[in-house]
Coordinates of C-alpha atoms and ligand atoms in Angstrom, one line a residue:
Chain A
M1 CA -29.7 7.4 -12.4
H2 CA -26.4 8.4 -10.8
A3 CA -27.9 8.0 -7.3
S4 CA -29.0 4.5 -8.2
T5 CA -25.5 3.7 -9.5
V6 CA -24.0 4.9 -6.2
R7 CA -26.5 2.7 -4.3
T8 CA -25.6 -0.3 -6.5
L9 CA -21.9 0.3 -5.9
L10 CA -22.5 0.7 -2.1
V11 CA -24.4 -2.6 -1.9
R12 CA -21.7 -4.4 -3.9
G13 CA -19.0 -2.9 -1.8
M14 CA -20.7 -4.1 1.4
L15 CA -21.2 -7.6 -0.2
A16 CA -17.5 -7.7 -1.2
G17 CA -16.6 -6.6 2.3
L18 CA -18.6 -9.5 3.7
I19 CA -16.9 -12.0 1.4
A20 CA -13.5 -10.5 2.2
G21 CA -14.4 -10.7 5.9
L22 CA -15.0 -14.4 5.6
F23 CA -11.6 -15.0 4.2
A24 CA -10.0 -12.7 6.8
F25 CA -11.9 -14.6 9.5
A26 CA -10.3 -17.9 8.3
V27 CA -6.9 -16.3 8.4
A28 CA -7.6 -14.8 11.9
Y29 CA -8.8 -18.2 13.2
V30 CA -6.1 -20.4 11.7
G31 CA -3.2 -17.9 11.9
G32 CA -4.1 -15.6 14.8
E33 CA -5.9 -17.7 17.5
P34 CA -2.8 -19.8 18.4
S35 CA -0.9 -16.6 19.5
V36 CA -4.0 -15.2 21.2
D37 CA -4.3 -18.4 23.2
G38 CA -0.5 -18.4 23.8
S39 CA -0.7 -14.8 25.2
I40 CA -3.5 -15.7 27.5
A41 CA -1.5 -18.7 28.8
V42 CA 1.5 -16.4 29.5
E43 CA -0.8 -14.0 31.4
E44 CA -2.2 -16.8 33.5
A45 CA 1.2 -18.3 34.2
Q46 CA 2.4 -14.8 35.3
A47 CA -0.6 -14.2 37.5
A48 CA -0.3 -17.6 39.1
Q49 CA 3.4 -16.9 39.8
E50 CA 2.7 -13.5 41.3
A51 CA 0.0 -14.9 43.4
A52 CA 2.3 -17.7 44.7
H53 CA 5.0 -15.1 45.5
A54 CA 2.5 -13.0 47.4
G55 CA 1.2 -16.0 49.2
H56 CA -2.3 -15.7 48.1
G57 CA -2.5 -19.3 46.9
G58 CA -3.6 -18.3 43.4
E59 CA -7.1 -17.1 44.4
E60 CA -7.0 -14.0 42.2
A61 CA -5.5 -15.8 39.2
E62 CA -8.9 -16.9 37.9
E63 CA -10.9 -14.2 36.2
E64 CA -14.6 -14.6 35.7
E65 CA -15.5 -15.4 32.1
V66 CA -18.4 -13.5 30.6
V67 CA -17.9 -15.1 27.2
S68 CA -16.2 -18.5 26.9
R69 CA -12.9 -18.7 25.1
S70 CA -14.4 -21.1 22.5
A71 CA -17.2 -18.5 21.7
Q72 CA -14.7 -15.6 21.6
S73 CA -12.4 -17.4 19.2
T74 CA -15.2 -18.5 16.8
F75 CA -18.5 -16.5 16.7
G76 CA -17.1 -13.5 18.6
L77 CA -14.1 -13.3 16.2
A78 CA -16.3 -13.7 13.2
T79 CA -18.7 -11.0 14.4
G80 CA -15.8 -8.5 14.8
V81 CA -14.1 -9.3 11.5
L82 CA -17.4 -9.4 9.5
V83 CA -18.7 -6.1 10.9
Y84 CA -15.3 -4.6 10.2
G85 CA -15.4 -6.0 6.6
V86 CA -18.9 -4.8 5.8
A87 CA -18.4 -1.4 7.3
L88 CA -15.1 -0.7 5.5
G89 CA -16.4 -2.3 2.4
G90 CA -19.2 0.3 2.3
V91 CA -16.8 3.1 3.0
A92 CA -14.4 1.9 0.4
A93 CA -17.2 1.7 -2.2
L94 CA -18.0 5.3 -1.6
A95 CA -14.4 6.3 -1.8
F96 CA -14.3 4.4 -5.1
S97 CA -17.4 6.4 -6.3
F98 CA -15.5 9.6 -5.6
A99 CA -12.3 8.3 -7.2
L100 CA -13.8 6.8 -10.3
G101 CA -12.7 8.8 -13.3
R102 CA -11.0 11.4 -11.1
V103 CA -7.7 9.9 -10.2
G104 CA -6.5 9.1 -13.7
R105 CA -7.4 7.0 -16.7
F106 CA -8.2 3.8 -14.8
S107 CA -10.9 1.2 -15.4
P108 CA -13.4 0.5 -12.6
R109 CA -11.4 -2.7 -11.8
A110 CA -8.1 -0.8 -11.5
T111 CA -9.8 2.0 -9.5
A112 CA -11.1 -0.6 -7.1
A113 CA -7.7 -2.1 -6.6
L114 CA -6.2 1.4 -6.0
T115 CA -8.9 2.2 -3.6
A116 CA -8.4 -1.0 -1.7
A117 CA -4.6 -0.4 -1.5
A118 CA -5.2 3.1 -0.3
A119 CA -7.6 1.9 2.4
F120 CA -5.3 -0.8 3.6
T121 CA -2.4 1.6 3.8
T122 CA -4.2 4.5 5.5
V123 CA -6.7 2.7 7.7
Y124 CA -4.4 -0.2 8.9
L125 CA -0.8 -0.2 7.8
V126 CA 0.3 3.4 8.7
P127 CA -1.5 3.3 12.2
F128 CA 0.0 -0.2 12.7
L129 CA 3.5 1.0 12.0
K130 CA 3.2 3.6 14.8
Y131 CA 0.9 1.7 17.2
P132 CA 1.2 -2.0 16.3
A133 CA -1.5 -4.5 17.3
T134 CA -1.0 -6.1 20.7
P135 CA -2.1 -9.6 21.8
P136 CA -4.4 -10.0 24.8
A137 CA -3.2 -9.6 28.4
V138 CA 0.0 -7.7 27.7
G139 CA -1.1 -4.0 28.1
N140 CA -1.4 -1.7 31.0
P141 CA -5.2 -1.3 31.6
D142 CA -4.7 2.2 33.1
T143 CA -3.6 3.5 29.7
I144 CA -6.2 1.9 27.5
G145 CA -8.1 5.2 27.1
K146 CA -5.0 7.1 25.9
R147 CA -3.9 4.2 23.6
T148 CA -7.3 4.0 22.0
T149 CA -7.5 7.7 21.4
L150 CA -4.0 7.8 19.9
F151 CA -4.9 4.8 17.6
F152 CA -8.1 6.4 16.3
L153 CA -6.3 9.7 15.9
M154 CA -3.6 8.0 13.9
I155 CA -6.2 6.4 11.6
L156 CA -7.9 9.8 11.1
L157 CA -4.6 11.6 10.4
S158 CA -3.4 8.9 8.0
V159 CA -6.7 8.9 6.0
L160 CA -6.6 12.7 5.8
L161 CA -3.0 12.7 4.7
G162 CA -3.8 10.1 2.1
V163 CA -6.7 12.2 0.7
A164 CA -4.4 15.3 0.7
A165 CA -1.7 13.3 -1.2
V166 CA -4.2 12.2 -3.9
I167 CA -5.5 15.8 -4.3
L168 CA -1.9 17.1 -4.5
G169 CA -1.0 14.5 -7.0
R170 CA -3.9 15.5 -9.3
R171 CA -3.1 19.2 -9.0
L172 CA 0.6 18.6 -9.9
A173 CA -0.2 16.1 -12.7
P174 CA -0.7 18.7 -15.5
R175 CA 2.6 20.3 -14.8
L176 CA 4.8 17.4 -13.8
G177 CA 3.1 14.5 -15.6
N178 CA 1.3 11.6 -13.9
W179 CA 4.4 9.7 -12.9
N180 CA 6.4 12.5 -11.3
A181 CA 3.2 14.0 -9.7
S182 CA 2.5 10.6 -8.1
L183 CA 6.1 10.4 -6.8
V184 CA 6.0 13.9 -5.3
A185 CA 2.6 13.2 -3.7
G186 CA 3.8 9.8 -2.4
F187 CA 7.0 11.4 -1.0
G188 CA 5.0 14.1 0.7
F189 CA 2.7 11.5 2.3
V190 CA 5.7 9.5 3.6
L191 CA 7.5 12.7 4.9
V192 CA 4.5 14.1 6.8
T193 CA 3.6 10.7 8.2
G194 CA 7.2 10.4 9.4
V195 CA 7.0 13.7 11.1
A196 CA 3.7 12.6 12.8
F197 CA 5.3 9.4 13.9
A198 CA 8.2 11.4 15.5
V199 CA 5.9 13.9 17.2
L200 CA 3.1 11.6 18.5
P201 CA 3.7 10.0 21.9
A202 CA 4.9 6.4 22.0
N203 CA 3.0 3.4 23.4
D204 CA 5.6 2.0 25.7
D205 CA 3.3 0.3 28.1
A206 CA 1.2 -1.4 25.3
V207 CA 3.4 -4.5 25.9
K208 CA 4.6 -5.6 29.4
A209 CA 8.3 -6.1 29.8
G210 CA 9.3 -9.8 29.5
F211 CA 6.5 -10.8 27.2
P212 CA 7.9 -13.5 24.8
A213 CA 9.1 -11.7 21.6
K214 CA 8.4 -14.7 19.4
L215 CA 4.7 -14.8 20.5
L216 CA 4.4 -11.0 19.9
W217 CA 5.9 -11.3 16.4
E218 CA 3.6 -14.2 15.5
F219 CA 0.6 -12.3 16.7
R220 CA 1.5 -9.1 14.8
L221 CA 2.3 -11.1 11.6
A222 CA -1.2 -12.8 11.9
S223 CA -2.8 -9.3 12.4
L224 CA -1.1 -8.0 9.3
G225 CA -2.1 -11.2 7.4
V226 CA -5.7 -10.7 8.3
Q227 CA -5.8 -7.2 6.9
V228 CA -3.8 -8.1 3.7
V229 CA -6.2 -10.9 2.9
L230 CA -9.2 -8.7 3.7
W231 CA -8.2 -6.0 1.3
V232 CA -6.8 -8.2 -1.4
V233 CA -10.1 -10.2 -1.5
F234 CA -12.1 -7.0 -1.4
A235 CA -10.1 -5.5 -4.3
V236 CA -10.7 -8.6 -6.4
V237 CA -14.4 -9.1 -5.6
F238 CA -15.4 -5.5 -5.6
G239 CA -13.3 -4.9 -8.8
F240 CA -15.3 -7.6 -10.5
L241 CA -18.7 -6.4 -9.3
A242 CA -18.0 -2.7 -9.9
Q243 CA -16.7 -3.4 -13.4
K244 CA -19.9 -5.3 -14.2
A245 CA -22.2 -2.7 -12.7
L246 CA -20.6 0.1 -14.6
A247 CA -20.3 -1.8 -17.9
A248 CA -24.1 -2.5 -17.7
R249 CA -24.7 1.2 -17.0
T250 CA -22.6 2.5 -20.0
A251 CA -24.0 -0.2 -22.3
G252 CA -27.7 0.1 -21.3
A253 CA -28.4 3.6 -20.2
E254 CA -26.3 6.1 -22.1
P255 CA -26.8 7.1 -25.7
P256 CA -24.1 5.5 -27.9
A257 CA -23.1 8.9 -29.4
R258 CA -22.0 10.2 -26.0
V259 CA -20.0 7.1 -25.3
E260 CA -18.1 7.2 -28.6
V261 CA -16.8 10.8 -28.3
P262 CA -14.0 10.1 -25.8
A263 CA -13.1 7.0 -27.7
A264 CA -12.1 9.1 -30.7
G265 CA -9.8 11.4 -28.6
Chain B
M1 CA -27.3 -7.7 -34.4
A2 CA -24.1 -6.8 -36.3
E3 CA -24.7 -3.2 -35.5
A4 CA -24.9 -3.9 -31.7
A5 CA -21.6 -5.9 -31.9
V6 CA -19.8 -3.0 -33.7
S7 CA -21.0 -0.4 -31.2
A8 CA -20.0 -2.6 -28.3
A9 CA -16.5 -3.0 -29.8
V10 CA -16.2 0.8 -30.4
S11 CA -17.4 1.7 -26.9
T12 CA -15.1 -0.8 -25.1
P13 CA -12.1 1.5 -24.7
S14 CA -14.2 4.4 -23.4
A15 CA -16.1 2.1 -21.1
A16 CA -12.7 1.2 -19.6
V17 CA -12.3 4.8 -18.4
P18 CA -15.7 5.8 -17.0
A19 CA -17.0 9.3 -16.5
P20 CA -16.9 10.5 -12.9
L21 CA -20.0 10.2 -10.8
P22 CA -21.3 13.6 -9.7
V23 CA -20.2 14.6 -6.2
R24 CA -23.8 15.5 -5.2
A25 CA -24.9 11.9 -6.0
V26 CA -22.2 10.4 -3.8
L27 CA -22.2 12.9 -0.9
P28 CA -25.5 11.9 0.9
W29 CA -24.5 8.2 0.8
A30 CA -21.0 9.1 2.0
F31 CA -22.4 10.9 5.0
F32 CA -25.0 8.2 5.8
V33 CA -22.7 5.3 5.4
G34 CA -19.7 7.1 7.0
L35 CA -21.8 7.6 10.2
L36 CA -23.0 4.0 10.3
A37 CA -19.5 2.7 9.7
L38 CA -18.1 4.9 12.5
I39 CA -20.7 3.4 14.9
A40 CA -19.9 -0.1 13.8
L41 CA -16.2 0.4 14.1
Y42 CA -16.7 2.0 17.5
F43 CA -18.5 -1.1 18.8
V44 CA -15.9 -3.4 17.3
G45 CA -12.9 -1.3 18.3
A46 CA -13.6 0.7 21.5
E47 CA -16.9 0.0 23.3
Q48 CA -16.4 -1.1 26.9
G49 CA -12.7 -0.6 26.6
A50 CA -11.7 3.0 26.5
T51 CA -15.3 4.3 26.9
S52 CA -18.7 2.6 27.5
L53 CA -22.1 3.4 26.2
F54 CA -23.5 0.2 27.8
A55 CA -22.7 -1.1 31.3
G56 CA -20.9 -4.4 31.7
S57 CA -18.3 -6.0 29.4
D58 CA -20.4 -8.2 27.1
V59 CA -19.7 -6.3 23.9
H60 CA -16.0 -6.1 24.8
E61 CA -15.8 -9.8 25.6
W62 CA -17.7 -10.9 22.5
V63 CA -15.6 -9.0 19.9
H64 CA -12.5 -9.4 22.0
D65 CA -10.4 -11.5 19.7
G66 CA -11.4 -9.6 16.6
R67 CA -10.5 -6.3 18.4
H68 CA -7.0 -7.5 19.1
L69 CA -6.4 -9.1 15.7
L70 CA -7.8 -6.2 13.7
G71 CA -5.2 -4.0 15.5
F72 CA -7.3 -2.0 18.0
P73 CA -5.9 -1.5 21.5
C74 CA -8.0 -3.7 23.8
H75 CA -6.6 -3.8 27.3
Ligands
ZN1 ZN1 -8.3 -7.8 25.1

């Protein structure tokens, strides 16, 4: 019975991730694509200028297109965002299944919101603060391996630190009370994350010198907006679906006597 | 009918704070889905960029805009 509950939550989490992905795609298309196009235009202008300087007559300015820009900015973008949404929706649903009834006296809906907030913070926000998203055509291709490794490492580290902070908070709660335990755990998370930021190498060559600051800012704001919308929609939709799934389970499957015991206390 | 309504009203506060799901019921799913999610994120976030399982650049080019806007280093 528990296994089928977990499966139900997983399917609903992936569905919520898909719906959230559709909203995130809309934000990415409307808010993000202009700065992506702008960056590509900057790159092409620079390449043409360099070619003109070198006297090549612009022959190496044109790159062969494997996928057209119109496909990249619509179906390609949708594929990336939806796969991301469904995959992380599934992972978040399982994180929710672990957290439910273990992180405090929260309803399924509140637990879903907390899980989404934690996922947004550890999977996106913290790595973004150290290694912010970069628009196309601005990085040094020689360091893509190093930059990708550091980015994935930062996600892993931030998720592990987040889990450690939650466990620490629960351990301290009986002694310090919920509020102070959460403050201490949150402070510990920020402190260790700050140390990691200081120790890990910087990504200086992720953006070429002279790239327009306004364009970079617009791109990063759009990237942040995509993730905020993804996780807010996920929190709302999954919260609704999980609440319904678990209410049906408590109402239908468990003997009423067992349900009423905690209500008295 | 009245009895059902009363028991529903009584069980509402406890239903708001549900009992934890046993870890052994969650763990197999967590392992399975964690693996699938990692593979999916790898293809969206890194394939044919930092490393390549498949030759060419079709995967990279197809998810290109999503890779950038989702925050992954691309090129
Ligand atoms: Zn790129």
